[in-house]
CSV table of C-alpha atoms and ligand atoms in Angstrom, one decimal:
chain,number,residue,atom,x,y,z
A,24,MET,CA,0.0,0.0,0.0
A,25,ASN,CA,1.1,3.5,-0.6
A,26,THR,CA,0.4,6.4,1.7
A,27,VAL,CA,0.2,9.0,-1.1
A,28,GLU,CA,-2.3,7.0,-3.0
A,29,LEU,CA,-4.5,6.6,0.1
A,30,ILE,CA,-4.4,10.4,0.8
A,31,ARG,CA,-5.3,11.0,-2.9
A,32,LYS,CA,-8.2,8.5,-2.7
A,33,LYS,CA,-9.6,10.3,0.3
A,34,ARG,CA,-9.0,13.7,-1.3
A,35,GLU,CA,-11.0,12.6,-4.3
A,36,GLY,CA,-13.9,11.6,-2.0
A,37,GLY,CA,-13.3,7.8,-2.0
A,38,SER,CA,-14.0,5.6,1.0
A,39,LEU,CA,-11.1,3.6,2.6
A,40,GLY,CA,-11.5,0.0,3.5
A,41,GLU,CA,-10.5,-1.4,6.9
A,42,ASN,CA,-7.1,-2.6,5.7
A,43,GLU,CA,-6.3,0.8,4.2
A,44,LEU,CA,-7.2,2.6,7.4
A,45,ARG,CA,-5.2,0.1,9.4
A,46,TYR,CA,-2.2,0.7,7.2
A,47,LEU,CA,-2.5,4.5,7.9
A,48,ILE,CA,-3.1,4.2,11.7
A,49,THR,CA,-0.5,1.6,12.5
A,50,GLY,CA,2.0,3.3,10.2
A,51,TYR,CA,1.5,6.5,12.0
A,52,ILE,CA,1.8,5.2,15.6
A,53,ARG,CA,5.0,3.3,14.5
A,54,ASP,CA,6.4,6.6,13.2
A,55,GLU,CA,6.6,5.0,9.6
A,56,ILE,CA,4.1,7.7,8.4
A,57,PRO,CA,5.3,11.2,9.1
A,58,ASP,CA,3.2,14.0,10.6
A,59,TYR,CA,3.0,15.9,7.2
A,60,GLN,CA,1.4,12.9,5.5
A,61,MET,CA,-1.0,12.3,8.3
A,62,SER,CA,-1.9,16.0,8.3
A,63,ALA,CA,-2.7,15.8,4.6
A,64,PHE,CA,-4.9,12.7,5.3
A,65,LEU,CA,-6.7,14.4,8.1
A,66,MET,CA,-7.4,17.5,6.0
A,67,ALA,CA,-8.7,15.3,3.2
A,68,CYS,CA,-11.1,13.7,5.8
A,69,TYR,CA,-12.1,17.1,7.0
A,70,PHE,CA,-13.2,18.0,3.5
A,71,LYS,CA,-14.6,14.6,2.3
A,72,GLY,CA,-15.8,13.0,5.6
A,73,MET,CA,-16.2,9.2,6.0
A,74,ASN,CA,-19.3,7.0,5.4
A,75,PRO,CA,-20.8,5.2,8.5
A,76,GLU,CA,-18.9,1.9,7.9
A,77,GLU,CA,-15.6,3.8,7.5
A,78,THR,CA,-16.3,5.8,10.7
A,79,LEU,CA,-17.0,2.5,12.6
A,80,SER,CA,-13.8,0.9,11.2
A,81,PHE,CA,-11.8,4.0,12.0
A,82,THR,CA,-13.0,4.0,15.6
A,83,ARG,CA,-12.4,0.3,16.0
A,84,LEU,CA,-8.8,0.6,14.7
A,85,MET,CA,-8.2,3.6,16.9
A,86,LEU,CA,-9.4,1.6,19.9
A,87,GLU,CA,-7.3,-1.5,18.8
A,88,SER,CA,-4.2,0.6,18.6
A,89,GLY,CA,-4.0,0.0,22.4
A,90,GLU,CA,-5.4,-2.1,25.1
A,91,THR,CA,-9.0,-2.2,26.5
A,92,VAL,CA,-8.8,-2.1,30.3
A,93,ASP,CA,-10.8,-4.8,32.0
A,94,LEU,CA,-12.5,-3.4,35.1
A,95,SER,CA,-14.8,-6.4,35.6
A,96,GLU,CA,-13.2,-7.1,39.0
A,97,ILE,CA,-14.5,-3.6,40.2
A,98,SER,CA,-18.0,-3.8,41.5
A,99,GLY,CA,-20.7,-1.4,40.3
A,100,ILE,CA,-21.7,-0.1,36.9
A,101,LYS,CA,-18.8,2.0,35.7
A,102,VAL,CA,-20.0,5.2,33.9
A,103,ASP,CA,-18.1,8.0,32.3
A,104,LYS,CA,-18.9,11.3,30.6
A,105,HIS,CA,-17.2,13.0,27.7
A,106,SER,CA,-17.6,16.4,26.1
A,107,THR,CA,-17.1,17.2,22.5
A,108,GLY,CA,-15.2,20.3,23.7
A,109,GLY,CA,-16.1,23.8,24.8
A,110,VAL,CA,-14.7,27.0,26.3
A,111,GLY,CA,-14.7,27.1,30.1
A,112,ASP,CA,-15.9,23.5,30.1
A,113,LYS,CA,-14.7,22.3,33.5
A,114,VAL,CA,-17.7,20.0,33.9
A,115,SER,CA,-15.5,16.8,34.3
A,116,LEU,CA,-13.6,18.3,37.3
A,117,ILE,CA,-16.9,18.7,39.2
A,118,LEU,CA,-18.9,15.8,37.9
A,119,ALA,CA,-16.3,13.0,38.4
A,120,PRO,CA,-16.0,13.5,42.2
A,121,MET,CA,-19.7,14.2,42.5
A,122,ALA,CA,-20.8,11.0,40.7
A,123,ALA,CA,-18.1,9.0,42.6
A,124,ALA,CA,-19.4,10.4,45.9
A,125,CYS,CA,-22.8,9.1,45.0
A,126,GLY,CA,-21.5,5.6,44.4
A,127,VAL,CA,-20.9,5.4,40.7
A,128,PRO,CA,-17.4,4.3,39.8
A,129,VAL,CA,-16.0,6.8,37.2
A,130,PRO,CA,-13.0,5.8,35.1
A,131,MET,CA,-12.2,8.8,32.9
A,132,ILE,CA,-9.7,9.2,30.0
A,133,SER,CA,-9.6,12.8,28.9
A,134,GLY,CA,-7.7,14.9,26.3
A,135,ARG,CA,-5.7,18.0,26.2
A,136,GLY,CA,-6.8,21.4,24.9
A,137,LEU,CA,-8.0,21.1,21.3
A,138,GLY,CA,-8.4,24.0,18.9
A,139,HIS,CA,-9.9,26.9,20.8
A,140,THR,CA,-11.3,24.6,23.5
A,141,GLY,CA,-9.6,23.6,26.8
A,142,GLY,CA,-8.8,20.0,27.8
A,143,THR,CA,-9.3,18.3,31.1
A,144,LEU,CA,-5.8,16.9,31.2
A,145,ASP,CA,-4.2,20.3,31.0
A,146,LYS,CA,-6.5,21.5,33.8
A,147,LEU,CA,-5.7,18.5,36.0
A,148,GLU,CA,-1.9,19.0,35.4
A,149,SER,CA,-2.2,22.6,36.7
A,150,ILE,CA,-2.6,21.0,40.1
A,151,PRO,CA,1.0,20.7,41.5
A,152,GLY,CA,2.2,17.1,41.3
A,153,PHE,CA,-1.0,15.7,39.8
A,154,ARG,CA,-0.1,12.7,37.5
A,155,THR,CA,-2.3,11.9,34.5
A,156,ASN,CA,0.1,9.3,32.9
A,157,LEU,CA,-0.7,6.4,35.2
A,158,THR,CA,0.1,2.7,34.4
A,159,ILE,CA,-2.9,0.4,33.9
A,160,PRO,CA,-2.3,-1.2,37.4
A,161,GLU,CA,-2.2,2.2,39.0
A,162,TYR,CA,-5.4,3.2,37.1
A,163,LYS,CA,-7.2,0.1,38.4
A,164,HIS,CA,-5.9,0.5,41.9
A,165,ILE,CA,-7.1,4.2,42.1
A,166,ILE,CA,-10.6,3.5,40.8
A,167,ARG,CA,-11.0,0.6,43.2
A,168,ASP,CA,-9.8,2.7,46.2
A,169,THR,CA,-11.2,6.1,45.3
A,170,GLY,CA,-14.2,5.5,43.1
A,171,ALA,CA,-12.8,7.8,40.3
A,172,VAL,CA,-9.7,8.1,38.3
A,173,MET,CA,-8.8,10.7,35.6
A,174,ILE,CA,-6.0,10.0,33.1
A,175,GLY,CA,-4.9,10.8,29.6
A,176,GLN,CA,-4.3,8.6,26.5
A,177,THR,CA,-1.1,6.6,27.1
A,178,LYS,CA,1.2,4.2,25.2
A,179,GLU,CA,-1.1,1.5,26.3
A,180,ILE,CA,-4.6,3.2,26.1
A,181,ALA,CA,-5.7,4.8,22.8
A,182,PRO,CA,-2.2,5.6,21.6
A,183,ALA,CA,-3.4,6.5,18.1
A,184,ASP,CA,-5.7,9.1,19.6
A,185,LYS,CA,-2.9,10.5,21.7
A,186,LYS,CA,-0.8,11.2,18.6
A,187,MET,CA,-3.5,12.2,16.2
A,188,TYR,CA,-5.3,14.4,18.7
A,189,ALA,CA,-2.1,16.5,19.2
A,190,LEU,CA,-1.7,16.8,15.4
A,191,ARG,CA,-5.3,17.7,14.8
A,192,ASP,CA,-5.0,20.4,17.4
A,193,VAL,CA,-2.4,22.3,15.3
A,194,THR,CA,-3.5,21.5,11.8
A,195,ALA,CA,-7.1,22.9,11.9
A,196,THR,CA,-8.6,19.4,11.4
A,197,VAL,CA,-10.6,19.1,14.5
A,198,GLU,CA,-14.1,20.0,13.3
A,199,CYS,CA,-14.9,16.7,11.5
A,200,ILE,CA,-17.5,14.2,12.7
A,201,PRO,CA,-15.7,10.9,12.0
A,202,LEU,CA,-12.4,12.2,13.4
A,203,ILE,CA,-14.2,13.5,16.6
A,204,ALA,CA,-16.1,10.2,16.9
A,205,GLY,CA,-13.0,8.0,16.5
A,206,SER,CA,-11.1,10.2,18.9
A,207,ILE,CA,-13.8,10.2,21.6
A,208,MET,CA,-15.1,6.7,21.3
A,209,SER,CA,-11.7,5.0,21.1
A,210,LYS,CA,-10.8,6.6,24.5
A,211,LYS,CA,-14.1,5.8,26.1
A,212,LEU,CA,-14.3,2.2,24.8
A,213,ALA,CA,-10.8,1.5,26.1
A,214,GLU,CA,-11.3,2.7,29.6
A,215,GLY,CA,-13.5,-0.2,30.9
A,216,ILE,CA,-16.9,1.5,31.1
A,217,ASP,CA,-20.3,-0.1,31.1
A,218,ALA,CA,-22.2,3.1,30.2
A,219,LEU,CA,-21.5,6.6,28.8
A,220,VAL,CA,-23.0,10.1,29.0
A,221,LEU,CA,-22.0,12.4,26.2
A,222,ASP,CA,-22.0,16.2,26.3
A,223,VAL,CA,-22.3,17.3,22.7
A,224,LYS,CA,-21.8,21.0,22.6
A,225,THR,CA,-23.5,23.2,20.1
A,226,GLY,CA,-22.9,26.9,19.2
A,227,ARG,CA,-20.2,29.4,18.5
A,228,GLY,CA,-17.8,27.9,21.0
A,229,ALA,CA,-18.3,24.3,19.9
A,230,PHE,CA,-16.8,22.3,17.1
A,231,MET,CA,-20.3,21.8,15.7
A,232,ARG,CA,-21.8,25.3,15.4
A,233,THR,CA,-25.4,24.3,14.3
A,234,LEU,CA,-27.9,22.2,16.1
A,235,ASP,CA,-28.3,19.9,13.0
A,236,GLN,CA,-24.5,19.2,12.9
A,237,SER,CA,-24.5,18.6,16.7
A,238,ILE,CA,-27.4,16.2,16.5
A,239,GLN,CA,-25.6,14.3,13.7
A,240,LEU,CA,-22.5,14.1,15.8
A,241,ALA,CA,-24.5,12.9,18.8
A,242,LYS,CA,-26.2,10.2,16.8
A,243,THR,CA,-22.9,9.0,15.4
A,244,LEU,CA,-21.4,8.8,18.9
A,245,VAL,CA,-24.5,7.1,20.4
A,246,ASP,CA,-24.7,4.6,17.5
A,247,ILE,CA,-21.0,3.6,18.1
A,248,GLY,CA,-21.4,3.3,21.9
A,249,THR,CA,-24.6,1.3,21.5
A,250,GLY,CA,-23.0,-0.9,18.8
A,251,PHE,CA,-20.2,-1.7,21.3
A,252,GLY,CA,-22.8,-2.8,23.9
A,253,LYS,CA,-22.5,0.3,26.1
A,254,GLU,CA,-25.7,2.2,27.2
A,255,THR,CA,-25.1,5.7,25.8
A,256,ILE,CA,-27.0,8.9,26.2
A,257,GLY,CA,-26.0,12.2,24.5
A,258,PHE,CA,-27.1,15.7,25.7
A,259,ILE,CA,-26.9,18.6,23.2
A,260,THR,CA,-25.8,21.5,25.4
A,261,ASN,CA,-25.5,25.2,24.7
A,262,MET,CA,-22.1,26.6,24.0
A,263,ASN,CA,-22.9,30.2,22.9
A,264,GLN,CA,-21.0,31.8,25.8
A,265,PRO,CA,-18.1,30.4,27.9
A,266,LEU,CA,-19.4,28.0,30.6
A,267,GLY,CA,-19.1,29.4,34.1
A,268,SER,CA,-16.7,32.3,34.7
A,269,ALA,CA,-13.1,31.0,34.3
A,270,VAL,CA,-11.3,30.1,31.1
A,271,GLY,CA,-7.7,28.8,31.6
A,272,ASN,CA,-6.4,25.8,33.4
A,273,TRP,CA,-5.8,26.6,37.1
A,274,LEU,CA,-8.5,29.3,37.0
A,275,GLU,CA,-10.9,26.6,36.0
A,276,VAL,CA,-9.7,24.2,38.7
A,277,ALA,CA,-10.3,27.0,41.2
A,278,GLU,CA,-13.8,27.7,39.9
A,279,SER,CA,-14.6,23.9,40.1
A,280,VAL,CA,-13.3,23.8,43.7
A,281,HIS,CA,-15.6,26.7,44.6
A,282,CYS,CA,-18.5,24.8,43.0
A,283,LEU,CA,-17.7,21.6,44.8
A,284,ARG,CA,-17.5,23.4,48.1
A,285,GLY,CA,-20.9,24.8,47.4
A,286,GLU,CA,-19.6,28.3,47.7
A,287,LEU,CA,-21.5,29.6,44.6
A,288,GLY,CA,-25.2,30.5,44.5
A,289,SER,CA,-27.7,29.6,41.8
A,290,ASN,CA,-27.7,33.2,40.4
A,291,ASP,CA,-24.0,33.7,39.9
A,292,SER,CA,-21.8,33.3,36.9
A,293,SER,CA,-21.3,29.5,37.5
A,294,SER,CA,-25.0,28.7,37.4
A,295,ASP,CA,-25.0,27.7,33.7
A,296,LEU,CA,-22.0,25.4,34.5
A,297,MET,CA,-23.8,23.8,37.4
A,298,GLU,CA,-27.0,23.3,35.4
A,299,VAL,CA,-25.1,21.3,32.8
A,300,THR,CA,-23.0,19.5,35.4
A,301,TYR,CA,-26.0,18.4,37.4
A,302,THR,CA,-27.9,17.2,34.4
A,303,LEU,CA,-25.0,15.1,33.1
A,304,SER,CA,-24.1,13.7,36.5
A,305,GLY,CA,-27.8,13.0,37.2
A,306,ALA,CA,-27.8,10.9,34.0
A,307,MET,CA,-24.6,9.1,35.2
A,308,LEU,CA,-26.3,8.1,38.4
A,309,PHE,CA,-29.4,6.9,36.5
A,310,LEU,CA,-27.3,4.8,34.1
A,311,GLY,CA,-25.2,3.6,37.1
A,312,LYS,CA,-28.4,2.4,38.8
A,313,LYS,CA,-27.9,4.8,41.7
A,314,ALA,CA,-31.0,6.9,40.9
A,315,LYS,CA,-34.5,6.1,39.8
A,316,SER,CA,-34.4,8.8,37.1
A,317,ILE,CA,-32.2,11.6,35.9
A,318,GLU,CA,-34.1,14.0,38.2
A,319,ASP,CA,-33.5,11.8,41.2
A,320,GLY,CA,-29.8,11.6,40.2
A,321,ILE,CA,-29.7,15.4,40.0
A,322,GLU,CA,-31.1,15.7,43.6
A,323,LYS,CA,-28.6,13.2,44.9
A,324,CYS,CA,-25.7,15.1,43.2
A,325,ARG,CA,-27.0,18.3,44.8
A,326,LYS,CA,-26.9,16.6,48.2
A,327,SER,CA,-23.2,15.5,47.6
A,328,ILE,CA,-22.3,19.2,47.3
A,329,SER,CA,-24.3,20.3,50.4
A,330,ASP,CA,-23.0,17.5,52.6
A,331,GLY,CA,-19.4,18.0,51.5
A,332,SER,CA,-18.9,14.4,50.2
A,333,ALA,CA,-18.2,15.5,46.6
A,334,TYR,CA,-15.5,18.0,47.7
A,335,LYS,CA,-14.0,15.3,49.9
A,336,LYS,CA,-13.9,13.0,47.0
A,337,LEU,CA,-12.0,15.5,44.9
A,338,LEU,CA,-9.4,15.8,47.7
A,339,ASP,CA,-9.1,12.0,47.8
A,340,LEU,CA,-8.7,11.8,44.0
A,341,VAL,CA,-6.1,14.6,43.9
A,342,GLN,CA,-4.1,12.9,46.7
A,343,ALA,CA,-4.4,9.4,45.0
A,344,GLN,CA,-3.0,10.8,41.8
A,345,GLY,CA,0.0,12.5,43.5
A,346,GLY,CA,-1.4,16.1,43.6
A,347,ASN,CA,-0.8,18.5,46.4
A,348,ILE,CA,-4.1,18.9,48.2
A,349,GLU,CA,-2.9,21.9,50.1
A,350,ALA,CA,-3.1,23.8,46.7
A,351,ILE,CA,-6.7,22.8,46.5
A,352,LYS,CA,-7.5,23.6,50.2
A,353,ASN,CA,-5.7,27.0,49.9
A,354,LEU,CA,-6.4,28.2,46.4
A,355,GLU,CA,-4.9,31.6,47.1
A,356,SER,CA,-1.4,30.0,47.6
A,357,TYR,CA,-1.1,29.4,43.8
A,358,PRO,CA,1.5,31.6,42.0
A,359,LEU,CA,0.1,34.7,40.2
A,360,SER,CA,0.6,35.8,36.7
A,361,GLU,CA,3.0,38.7,36.1
A,362,PHE,CA,0.2,40.8,34.5
A,363,SER,CA,-3.5,41.0,35.5
A,364,ILE,CA,-5.5,43.3,33.3
A,365,GLU,CA,-9.1,44.4,33.8
A,366,ILE,CA,-11.4,45.2,30.9
A,367,LYS,CA,-14.1,47.7,31.6
A,368,SER,CA,-17.4,48.4,29.7
A,369,SER,CA,-17.5,51.5,27.7
A,370,GLU,CA,-21.3,51.6,27.6
A,371,GLN,CA,-24.4,51.0,29.6
A,372,GLY,CA,-26.9,48.2,28.7
A,373,PHE,CA,-27.1,44.4,28.9
A,374,ILE,CA,-24.6,41.8,27.9
A,375,GLY,CA,-26.2,40.4,24.7
A,376,ASN,CA,-23.6,37.8,24.0
A,377,ILE,CA,-20.0,36.8,24.9
A,378,ASP,CA,-18.3,35.1,21.9
A,379,PRO,CA,-16.8,31.9,23.3
A,380,PHE,CA,-14.6,31.3,20.3
A,381,GLU,CA,-12.9,34.7,20.7
A,382,ILE,CA,-12.5,34.1,24.4
A,383,GLY,CA,-11.0,30.6,23.7
A,384,MET,CA,-8.6,32.1,21.1
A,385,ALA,CA,-7.6,34.9,23.6
A,386,GLY,CA,-6.9,32.2,26.2
A,387,ILE,CA,-4.4,30.5,23.8
A,388,LEU,CA,-2.6,33.8,23.1
A,389,LEU,CA,-2.3,34.3,26.9
A,390,GLY,CA,-0.6,30.9,27.2
A,391,ALA,CA,-3.5,28.7,28.3
A,392,GLY,CA,-3.4,26.6,25.1
A,393,ARG,CA,-1.1,25.5,22.3
A,394,GLN,CA,-0.4,27.0,18.9
A,395,LYS,CA,2.3,24.4,18.0
A,396,ILE,CA,2.5,20.8,19.0
A,397,ASP,CA,5.3,21.3,21.6
A,398,ASP,CA,4.1,24.6,23.1
A,399,VAL,CA,4.2,24.5,26.9
A,400,ILE,CA,1.1,25.6,28.7
A,401,ASP,CA,1.1,28.3,31.4
A,402,PRO,CA,-1.3,26.9,34.0
A,403,LYS,CA,-1.9,30.4,35.5
A,404,ALA,CA,-2.9,32.1,32.3
A,405,GLY,CA,-6.5,32.8,31.4
A,406,ILE,CA,-9.6,34.9,31.7
A,407,VAL,CA,-12.2,35.4,34.4
A,408,LEU,CA,-15.5,36.8,33.2
A,409,LYS,CA,-17.1,39.4,35.5
A,410,LYS,CA,-20.3,39.6,33.6
A,411,LYS,CA,-22.3,36.9,31.7
A,412,THR,CA,-25.0,37.1,29.0
A,413,GLY,CA,-28.1,38.8,30.3
A,414,ASP,CA,-26.3,40.8,33.0
A,415,ALA,CA,-26.9,44.6,33.3
A,416,VAL,CA,-23.8,46.7,32.9
A,417,ASN,CA,-22.9,50.3,33.4
A,418,ALA,CA,-20.1,52.2,31.7
A,419,GLY,CA,-16.9,51.6,33.7
A,420,ASP,CA,-18.1,48.2,35.1
A,421,PRO,CA,-15.5,45.4,34.9
A,422,LEU,CA,-16.4,42.9,32.1
A,423,ALA,CA,-13.4,40.5,32.6
A,424,ILE,CA,-9.9,40.2,34.0
A,425,PHE,CA,-7.1,38.4,32.1
A,426,TYR,CA,-3.9,36.9,33.5
A,427,THR,CA,-0.6,36.3,31.6
A,428,ASP,CA,3.2,36.4,31.8
A,429,ARG,CA,3.3,37.5,28.1
A,430,GLU,CA,3.5,41.3,27.9
A,431,GLU,CA,3.6,41.2,24.1
A,432,VAL,CA,0.1,39.8,23.7
A,433,ILE,CA,-1.7,42.3,26.1
A,434,SER,CA,-3.0,44.8,23.5
A,435,GLU,CA,-4.2,42.1,21.1
A,436,VAL,CA,-6.0,40.1,23.9
A,437,ARG,CA,-7.5,43.3,25.3
A,438,LYS,CA,-9.1,44.0,21.9
A,439,ARG,CA,-10.2,40.4,21.4
A,440,ILE,CA,-11.9,40.2,24.7
A,441,SER,CA,-13.5,43.6,24.5
A,442,ASP,CA,-14.8,42.7,21.0
A,443,ALA,CA,-16.2,39.4,22.3
A,444,PHE,CA,-18.7,41.3,24.6
A,445,LYS,CA,-21.7,42.5,22.7
A,446,ILE,CA,-23.7,45.1,24.7
A,447,GLN,CA,-27.3,45.9,23.7
A,448,PRO,CA,-30.1,48.1,25.1
A,449,VAL,CA,-32.5,45.3,25.9
A,450,GLN,CA,-32.0,42.3,28.1
A,451,PRO,CA,-31.8,39.1,25.9
A,452,GLN,CA,-33.9,36.1,26.7
A,453,ARG,CA,-32.1,33.4,28.7
A,454,GLN,CA,-31.2,30.6,26.4
A,455,PRO,CA,-31.8,27.0,27.6
A,456,MET,CA,-28.6,25.1,28.5
A,457,ILE,CA,-29.9,21.6,27.6
A,458,LEU,CA,-31.3,21.5,24.1
A,459,LYS,CA,-31.9,17.8,23.2
A,460,ILE,CA,-31.4,14.3,24.4
A,461,VAL,CA,-30.2,11.6,22.0
A,462,ASP,CA,-30.2,7.9,22.8
A,463,LYS,CA,-30.7,4.7,20.9
A,464,ASP,CA,-34.4,5.5,20.5
A,465,GLY,CA,-33.8,8.8,18.7
A,466,VAL,CA,-33.7,12.5,19.5
A,467,ARG,CA,-36.1,14.1,22.0
A,468,LYS,CA,-36.4,17.5,23.8
B,30,URA,N1,-12.8,15.5,22.4
B,30,URA,C1,-12.1,14.5,22.0
B,30,URA,O1,-11.6,13.7,22.8
B,30,URA,N2,-11.7,14.4,20.7
B,30,URA,C2,-12.2,15.2,19.8
B,30,URA,O2,-11.9,15.1,18.6
B,30,URA,C3,-13.0,16.3,20.2
B,30,URA,C4,-13.3,16.4,21.5
């Protein structure tokens, strides 16, 4: 087989057979196919897509590039959640300890920042000492003892996704349904789960910007999960403004800790974040047979915040994975960025919209994400929103504060963030956060 011919076949809109896909994937993880040829192939997929059989073969081959962890010795129904990626999306950091505190074992393999979106792994690694590259025995040991474990793709688990994910991040080849499906489902099917909840984001801060595209992605993911014998529910959730108030790795950990400690009310800037988190974790409890319904699961999750058990579970998880729990207990002890810049409103009115894509791109410029494959993340860098969509604002009120050590990006970031805020004379209607539910029976409200 010849790599150039396969790239050309896809470029011309042909569909590749299982052996052809295997040749590309195994050649790439063995370093026999270089990044520049894989980039060309990924771009051809971006433009020409894959048919359903190809998408299924691609996912299976991505999964078979590594091991599937056997968690059958761990009692309980193991349930995970995965998001298709958003801005300020720190749901996993809150949901995993919450679901585990309610008795659902949560084995979670996450990714790094991708495109304009953040990644759970980069967020976890902003906690001093936190290890995400565990061996399989360590992974099993921690889920058995703690009830949750959060790691990244490794040499053993989903290695093809580890390598291809990093390449997609810097070659503008993320927004493609079969590539997203192969990436997400290879990780999820490898981790030893029994059931899966998917958060398929839709809107300007998501990889799928329209509801139709998001439904198509959700159906593809649910079909793959169901086809592999895992009960799978997808929620289409709103990503038309950053979720919660913080964007940037440590800043998002800090916001999550405040949410887990129950320090935030229902009317503050984290209420959209908690609405999505409770819905998804409620569904995890339902699938894990720890709740009679999603609503019952939501109630139990709320209780795990008010009784402190979810926060305690986070501390246990951080400690089990080598992290410094003093940094979590004492968030103020974390190092500060050299520059912190406040952006103020120049007008009076209501926040009509905060463009999450622009905020995500500003975060990358500040150092919170990568522009090249080997860029090093600055865990302190990022943005804290002081106003959210629908809030009233007066001239001179703070809209956001950003943090960075990079003096050279300040003026560009200031403009990007200011431009991301749209101020209008009338208060906009509140948009629903949960738009649709997709499962094996179809799409419902
Ligand atoms: N999350 C993933 O794990 N992979 C993608 O391609 C997009 C979101």
